[in-house]
mmCIF file of C-alpha atoms and ligand atoms in Angstrom:
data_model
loop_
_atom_site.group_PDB
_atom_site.id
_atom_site.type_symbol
_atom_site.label_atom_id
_atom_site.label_comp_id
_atom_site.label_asym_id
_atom_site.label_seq_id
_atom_site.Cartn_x
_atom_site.Cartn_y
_atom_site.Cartn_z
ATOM 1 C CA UNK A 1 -78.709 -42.381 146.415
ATOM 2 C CA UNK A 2 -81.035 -39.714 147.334
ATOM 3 C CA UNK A 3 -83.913 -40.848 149.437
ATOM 4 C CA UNK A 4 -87.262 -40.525 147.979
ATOM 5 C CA UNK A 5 -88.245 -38.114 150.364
ATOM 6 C CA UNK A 6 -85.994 -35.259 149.255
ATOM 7 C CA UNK A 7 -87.047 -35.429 145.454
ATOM 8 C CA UNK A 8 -90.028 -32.945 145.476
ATOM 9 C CA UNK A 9 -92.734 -32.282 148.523
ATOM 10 C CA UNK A 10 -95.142 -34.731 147.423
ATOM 11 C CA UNK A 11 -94.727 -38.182 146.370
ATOM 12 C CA UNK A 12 -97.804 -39.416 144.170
ATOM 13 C CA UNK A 13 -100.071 -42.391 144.671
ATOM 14 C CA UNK A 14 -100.734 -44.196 141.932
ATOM 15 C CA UNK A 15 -103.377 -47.172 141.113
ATOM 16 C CA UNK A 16 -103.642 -48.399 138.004
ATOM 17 C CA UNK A 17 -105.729 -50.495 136.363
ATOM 18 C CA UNK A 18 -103.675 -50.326 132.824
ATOM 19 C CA UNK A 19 -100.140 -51.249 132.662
ATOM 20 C CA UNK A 20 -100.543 -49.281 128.881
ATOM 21 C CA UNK A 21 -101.320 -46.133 131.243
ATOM 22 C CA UNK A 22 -97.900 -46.211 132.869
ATOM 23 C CA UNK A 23 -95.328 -44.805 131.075
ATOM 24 C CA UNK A 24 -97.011 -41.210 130.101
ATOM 25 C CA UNK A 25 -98.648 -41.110 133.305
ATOM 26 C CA UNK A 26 -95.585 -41.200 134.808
ATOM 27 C CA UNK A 27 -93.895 -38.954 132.275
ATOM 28 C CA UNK A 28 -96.445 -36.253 133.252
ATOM 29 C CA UNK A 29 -95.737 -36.609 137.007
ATOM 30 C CA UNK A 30 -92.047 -36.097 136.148
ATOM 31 C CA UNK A 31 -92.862 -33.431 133.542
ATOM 32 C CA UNK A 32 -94.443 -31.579 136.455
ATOM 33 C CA UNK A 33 -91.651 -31.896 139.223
ATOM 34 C CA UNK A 34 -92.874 -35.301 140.828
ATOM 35 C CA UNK A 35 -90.507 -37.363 140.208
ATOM 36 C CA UNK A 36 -90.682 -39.840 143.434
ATOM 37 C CA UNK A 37 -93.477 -41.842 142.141
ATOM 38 C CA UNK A 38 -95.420 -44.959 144.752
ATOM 39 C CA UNK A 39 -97.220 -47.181 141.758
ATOM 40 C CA UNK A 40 -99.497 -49.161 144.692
ATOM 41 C CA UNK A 41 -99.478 -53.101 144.609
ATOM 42 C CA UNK A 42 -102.575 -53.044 144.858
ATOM 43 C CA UNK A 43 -104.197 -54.007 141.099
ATOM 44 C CA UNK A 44 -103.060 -56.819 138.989
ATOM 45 C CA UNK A 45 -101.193 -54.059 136.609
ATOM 46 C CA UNK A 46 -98.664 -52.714 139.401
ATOM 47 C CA UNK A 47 -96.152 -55.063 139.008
ATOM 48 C CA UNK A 48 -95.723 -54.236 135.490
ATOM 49 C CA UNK A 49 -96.728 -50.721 135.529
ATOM 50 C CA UNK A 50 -93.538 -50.659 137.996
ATOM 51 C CA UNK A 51 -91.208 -52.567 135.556
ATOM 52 C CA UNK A 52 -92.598 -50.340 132.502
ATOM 53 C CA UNK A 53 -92.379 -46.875 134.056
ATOM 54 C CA UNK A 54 -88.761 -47.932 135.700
ATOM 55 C CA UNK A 55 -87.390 -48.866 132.239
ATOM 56 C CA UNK A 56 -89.140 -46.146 130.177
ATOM 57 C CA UNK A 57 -89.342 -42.929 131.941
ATOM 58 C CA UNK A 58 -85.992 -41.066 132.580
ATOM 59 C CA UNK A 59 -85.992 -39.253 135.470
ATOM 60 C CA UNK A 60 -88.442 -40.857 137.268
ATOM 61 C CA UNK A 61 -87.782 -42.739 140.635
ATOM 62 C CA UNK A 62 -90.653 -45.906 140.986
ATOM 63 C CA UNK A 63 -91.258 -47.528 144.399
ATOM 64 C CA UNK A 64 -94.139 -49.818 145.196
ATOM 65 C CA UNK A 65 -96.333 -49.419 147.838
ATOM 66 C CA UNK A 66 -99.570 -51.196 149.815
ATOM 67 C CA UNK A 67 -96.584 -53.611 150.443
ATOM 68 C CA UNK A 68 -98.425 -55.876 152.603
ATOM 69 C CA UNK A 69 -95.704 -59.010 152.916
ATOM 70 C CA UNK A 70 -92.280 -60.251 152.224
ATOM 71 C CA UNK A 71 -93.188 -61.831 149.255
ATOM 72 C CA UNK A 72 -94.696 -58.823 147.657
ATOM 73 C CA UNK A 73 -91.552 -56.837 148.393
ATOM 74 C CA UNK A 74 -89.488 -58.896 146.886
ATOM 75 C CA UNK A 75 -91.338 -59.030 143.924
ATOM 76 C CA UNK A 76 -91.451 -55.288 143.714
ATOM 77 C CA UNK A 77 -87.572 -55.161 143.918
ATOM 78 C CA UNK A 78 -87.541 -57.907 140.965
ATOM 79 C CA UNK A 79 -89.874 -55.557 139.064
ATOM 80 C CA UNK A 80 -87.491 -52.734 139.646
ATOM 81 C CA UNK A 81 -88.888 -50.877 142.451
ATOM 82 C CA UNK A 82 -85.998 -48.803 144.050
ATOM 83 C CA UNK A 83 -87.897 -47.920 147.543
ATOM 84 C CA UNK A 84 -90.857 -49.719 148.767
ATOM 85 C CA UNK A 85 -93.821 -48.693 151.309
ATOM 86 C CA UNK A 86 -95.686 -50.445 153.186
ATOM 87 C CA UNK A 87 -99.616 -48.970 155.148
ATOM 88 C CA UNK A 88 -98.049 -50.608 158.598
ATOM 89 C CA UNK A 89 -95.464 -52.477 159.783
ATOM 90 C CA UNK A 90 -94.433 -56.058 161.175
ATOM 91 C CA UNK A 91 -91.802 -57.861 162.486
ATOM 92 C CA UNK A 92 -91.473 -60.033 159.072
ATOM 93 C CA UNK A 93 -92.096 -56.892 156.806
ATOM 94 C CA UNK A 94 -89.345 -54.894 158.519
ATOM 95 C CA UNK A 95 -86.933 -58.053 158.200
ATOM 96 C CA UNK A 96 -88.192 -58.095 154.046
ATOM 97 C CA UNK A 97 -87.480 -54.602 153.898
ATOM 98 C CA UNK A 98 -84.324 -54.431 154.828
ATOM 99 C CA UNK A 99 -82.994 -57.355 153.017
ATOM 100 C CA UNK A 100 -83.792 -55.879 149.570
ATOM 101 C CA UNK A 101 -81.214 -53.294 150.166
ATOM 102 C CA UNK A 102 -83.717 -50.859 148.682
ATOM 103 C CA UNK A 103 -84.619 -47.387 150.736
ATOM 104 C CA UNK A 104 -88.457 -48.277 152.618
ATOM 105 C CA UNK A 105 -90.876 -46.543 154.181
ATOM 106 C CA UNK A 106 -92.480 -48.552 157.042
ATOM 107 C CA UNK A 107 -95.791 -47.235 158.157
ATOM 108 C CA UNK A 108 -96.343 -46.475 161.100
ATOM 109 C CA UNK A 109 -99.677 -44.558 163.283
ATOM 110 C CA UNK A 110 -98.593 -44.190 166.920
ATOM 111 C CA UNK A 111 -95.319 -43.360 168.832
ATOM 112 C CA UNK A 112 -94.895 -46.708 170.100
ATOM 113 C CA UNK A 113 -94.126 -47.522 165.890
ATOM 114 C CA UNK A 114 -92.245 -45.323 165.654
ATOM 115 C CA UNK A 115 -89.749 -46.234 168.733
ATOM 116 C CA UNK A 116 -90.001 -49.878 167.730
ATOM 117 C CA UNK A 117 -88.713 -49.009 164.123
ATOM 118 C CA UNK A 118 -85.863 -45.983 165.527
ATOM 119 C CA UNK A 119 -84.701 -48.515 167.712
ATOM 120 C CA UNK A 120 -83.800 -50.796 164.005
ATOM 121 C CA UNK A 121 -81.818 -47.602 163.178
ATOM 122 C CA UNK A 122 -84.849 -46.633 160.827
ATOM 123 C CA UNK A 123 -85.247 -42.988 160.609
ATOM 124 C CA UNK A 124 -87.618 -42.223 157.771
ATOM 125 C CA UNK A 125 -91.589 -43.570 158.008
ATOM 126 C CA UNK A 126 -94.730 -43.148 156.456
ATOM 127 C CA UNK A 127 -97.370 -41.695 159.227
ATOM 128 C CA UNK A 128 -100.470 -43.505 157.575
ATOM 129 C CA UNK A 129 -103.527 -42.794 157.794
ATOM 130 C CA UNK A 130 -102.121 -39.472 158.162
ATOM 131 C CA UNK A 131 -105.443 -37.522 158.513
ATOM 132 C CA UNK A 132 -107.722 -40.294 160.310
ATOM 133 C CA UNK A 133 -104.813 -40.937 163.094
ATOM 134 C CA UNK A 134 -104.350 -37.162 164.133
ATOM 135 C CA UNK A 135 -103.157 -35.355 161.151
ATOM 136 C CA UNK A 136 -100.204 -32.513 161.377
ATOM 137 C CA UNK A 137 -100.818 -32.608 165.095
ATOM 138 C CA UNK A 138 -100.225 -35.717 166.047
ATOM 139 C CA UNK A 139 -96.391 -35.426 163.737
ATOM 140 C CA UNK A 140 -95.878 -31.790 165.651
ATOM 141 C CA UNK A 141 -96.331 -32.995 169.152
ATOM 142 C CA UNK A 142 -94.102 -36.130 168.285
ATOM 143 C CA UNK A 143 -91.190 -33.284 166.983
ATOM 144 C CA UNK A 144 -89.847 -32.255 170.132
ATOM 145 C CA UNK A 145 -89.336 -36.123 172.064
ATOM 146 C CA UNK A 146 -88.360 -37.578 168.968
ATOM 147 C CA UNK A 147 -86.404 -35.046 166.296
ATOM 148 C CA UNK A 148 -84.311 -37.547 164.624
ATOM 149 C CA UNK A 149 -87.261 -39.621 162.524
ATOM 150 C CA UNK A 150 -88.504 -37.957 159.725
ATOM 151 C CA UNK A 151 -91.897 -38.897 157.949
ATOM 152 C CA UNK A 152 -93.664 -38.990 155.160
ATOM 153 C CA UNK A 153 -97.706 -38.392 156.306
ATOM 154 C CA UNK A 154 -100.034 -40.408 153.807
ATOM 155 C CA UNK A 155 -104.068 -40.477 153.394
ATOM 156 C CA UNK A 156 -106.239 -38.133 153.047
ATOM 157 C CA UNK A 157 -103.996 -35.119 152.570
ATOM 158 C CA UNK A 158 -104.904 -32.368 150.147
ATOM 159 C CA UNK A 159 -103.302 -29.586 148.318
ATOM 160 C CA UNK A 160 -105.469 -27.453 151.369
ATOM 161 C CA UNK A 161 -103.863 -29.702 154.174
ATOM 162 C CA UNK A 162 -100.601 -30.144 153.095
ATOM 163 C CA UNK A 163 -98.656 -27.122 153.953
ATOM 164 C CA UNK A 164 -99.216 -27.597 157.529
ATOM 165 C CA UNK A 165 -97.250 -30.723 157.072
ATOM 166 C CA UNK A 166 -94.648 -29.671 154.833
ATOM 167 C CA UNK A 167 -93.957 -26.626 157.980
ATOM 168 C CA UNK A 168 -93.124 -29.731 160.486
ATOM 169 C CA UNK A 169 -89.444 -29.722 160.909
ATOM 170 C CA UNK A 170 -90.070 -33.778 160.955
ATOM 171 C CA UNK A 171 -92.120 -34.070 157.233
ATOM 172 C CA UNK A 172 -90.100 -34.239 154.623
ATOM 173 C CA UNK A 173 -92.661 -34.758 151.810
ATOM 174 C CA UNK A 174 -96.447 -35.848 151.955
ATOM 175 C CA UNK A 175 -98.308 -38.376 149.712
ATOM 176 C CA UNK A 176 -101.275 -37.997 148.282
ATOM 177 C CA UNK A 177 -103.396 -39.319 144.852
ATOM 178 C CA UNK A 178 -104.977 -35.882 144.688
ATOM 179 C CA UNK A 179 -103.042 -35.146 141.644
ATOM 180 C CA UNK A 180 -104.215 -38.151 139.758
ATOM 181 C CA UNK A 181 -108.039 -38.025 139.689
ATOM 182 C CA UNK A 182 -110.001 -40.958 138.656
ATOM 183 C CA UNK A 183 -111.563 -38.639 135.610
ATOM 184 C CA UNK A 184 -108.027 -37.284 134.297
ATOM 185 C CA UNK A 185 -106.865 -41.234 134.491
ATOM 186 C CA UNK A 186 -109.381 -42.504 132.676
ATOM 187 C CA UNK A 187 -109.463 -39.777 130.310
ATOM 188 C CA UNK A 188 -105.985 -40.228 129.568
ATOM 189 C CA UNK A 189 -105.422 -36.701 130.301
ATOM 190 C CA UNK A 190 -101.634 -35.879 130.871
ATOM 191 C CA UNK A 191 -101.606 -32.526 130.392
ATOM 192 C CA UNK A 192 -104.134 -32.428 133.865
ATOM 193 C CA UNK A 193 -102.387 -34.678 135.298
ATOM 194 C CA UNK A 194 -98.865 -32.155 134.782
ATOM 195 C CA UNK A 195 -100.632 -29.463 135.860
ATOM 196 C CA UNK A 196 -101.910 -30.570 138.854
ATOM 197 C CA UNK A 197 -98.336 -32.540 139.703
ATOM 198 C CA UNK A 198 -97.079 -29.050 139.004
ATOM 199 C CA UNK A 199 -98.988 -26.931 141.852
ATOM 200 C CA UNK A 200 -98.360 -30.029 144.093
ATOM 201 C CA UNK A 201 -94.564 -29.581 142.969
ATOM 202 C CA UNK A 202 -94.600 -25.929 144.455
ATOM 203 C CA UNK A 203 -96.678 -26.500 147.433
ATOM 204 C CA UNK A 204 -93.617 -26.096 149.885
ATOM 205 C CA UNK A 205 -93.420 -22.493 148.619
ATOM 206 C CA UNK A 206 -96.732 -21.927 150.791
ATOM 207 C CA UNK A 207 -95.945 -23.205 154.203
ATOM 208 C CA UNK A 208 -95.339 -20.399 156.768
ATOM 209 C CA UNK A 209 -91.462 -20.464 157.014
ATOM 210 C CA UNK A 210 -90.460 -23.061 154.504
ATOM 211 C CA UNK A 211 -87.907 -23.264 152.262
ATOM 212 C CA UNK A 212 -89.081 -22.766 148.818
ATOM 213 C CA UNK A 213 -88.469 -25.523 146.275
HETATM 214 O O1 LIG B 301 -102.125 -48.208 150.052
HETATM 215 C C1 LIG B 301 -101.261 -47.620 150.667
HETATM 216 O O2 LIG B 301 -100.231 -48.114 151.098
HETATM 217 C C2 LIG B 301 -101.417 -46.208 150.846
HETATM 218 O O3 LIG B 301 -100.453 -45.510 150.911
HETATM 219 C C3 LIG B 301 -102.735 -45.626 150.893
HETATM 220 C C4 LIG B 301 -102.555 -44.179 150.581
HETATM 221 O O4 LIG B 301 -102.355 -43.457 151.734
HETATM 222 C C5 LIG B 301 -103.639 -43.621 149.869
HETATM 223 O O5 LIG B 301 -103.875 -44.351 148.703
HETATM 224 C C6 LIG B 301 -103.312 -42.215 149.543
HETATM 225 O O6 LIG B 301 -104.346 -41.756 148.837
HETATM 226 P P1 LIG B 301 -105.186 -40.533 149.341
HETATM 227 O O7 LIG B 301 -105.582 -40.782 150.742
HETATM 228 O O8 LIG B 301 -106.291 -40.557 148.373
HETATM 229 O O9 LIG B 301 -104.269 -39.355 149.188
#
């Protein structure tokens, strides 16, 4: 299966309060070319926002993340998660990871992670919290000594920010809520929502030497 990271260059972060908000707020993030979509585990209604939008929505691809232990990612897989990520990464979480069989994204925030991880065979990461621990940067100067790990950078990006990512030969995608504002949510505004998943959709078009989407 494709991983995650080569669906589109963002991957959404979603919280929801409302499993009834699921389904067409997924819809709109695949209507607009995001189909990767990270429900977080971190409200009462991601568990079955995850099993809604991964029976309902065709096309879309639902992971879980803010997976903080084992026992939440195997409940994610049971919910029908098909990749999980997790904010940082231990010993235990790596070994829960890997046993659901499911593509993961451990996070990780400095180079000694990262080796710690590549030396599991792991080669994809998320580089959280991307802006507060050293931003594009930090993932360029770690391009040269290690090539072979690609990432996804998470927190704090914005449409603004993330082309400098997306021109690192080591990002794949970013992720980012900035296409889901708290307003539009609440609103129940899907055709925002689209529209704003769409410009995220075409952000790789902008970076200096990219390949457009
Ligand atoms: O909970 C997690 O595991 C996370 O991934 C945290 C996320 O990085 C942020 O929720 C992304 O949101 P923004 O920083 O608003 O783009």
């Amino acid at each position: 299966m494709t991983s995650p990271l080569d669906l589109a260059p963002v991957v959404p972060v979603v919280v929801l309060d409302d499993v009834e908000a699921a389904v067409p707020l997924a819809r709109a993030l695949v209507a607009g070319g995001l189909p990767a979509v990270e429900v977080t585990l971190r409200t009462e209604a991601a568990l079955g926002a995850i099993e809604r939008i991964a029976a309902e929505v065709e096309g879309a691809r639902v992971g879980a993340g803010t997976v903080l232990t084992p026992e939440q990612a195997k409940a994610a897989a049971a919910a029908g998660a098909t990749f999980l990520v997790t904010p940082g990464t231990t010993e235990s979480l790596v070994g829960a990871l890997q046993e659901t069989g499911l593509d993961f994204l451990p996070g990780t925030s400095t180079v000694s992670e990262v080796l710690r991880l590549r030396e599991l065979g792991i080669r994809e990461m998320k580089f959280f919290p991307a802006e507060a621990a050293g931003g594009a940067p930090f993932l360029k100067s770690l391009a040269s000594p290690v090539p072979d790990v690609r990432f996804c950078p998470t927190g704090g990006i914005t449409p603004e920010s993330a082309p400098s990512y997306l021109a690192l030969p080591n990002v794949a995608c970013v992720g980012g809520s900035w296409m889901l504002p708290g307003a539009s949510v609440a609103a129940r505004d899907w055709g925002q929502i689209e529209a704003l998943a769409r410009a995220a959709s075409r952000l790789r078009d902008k970076t200096a030497g990219g390949t457009p989407a």
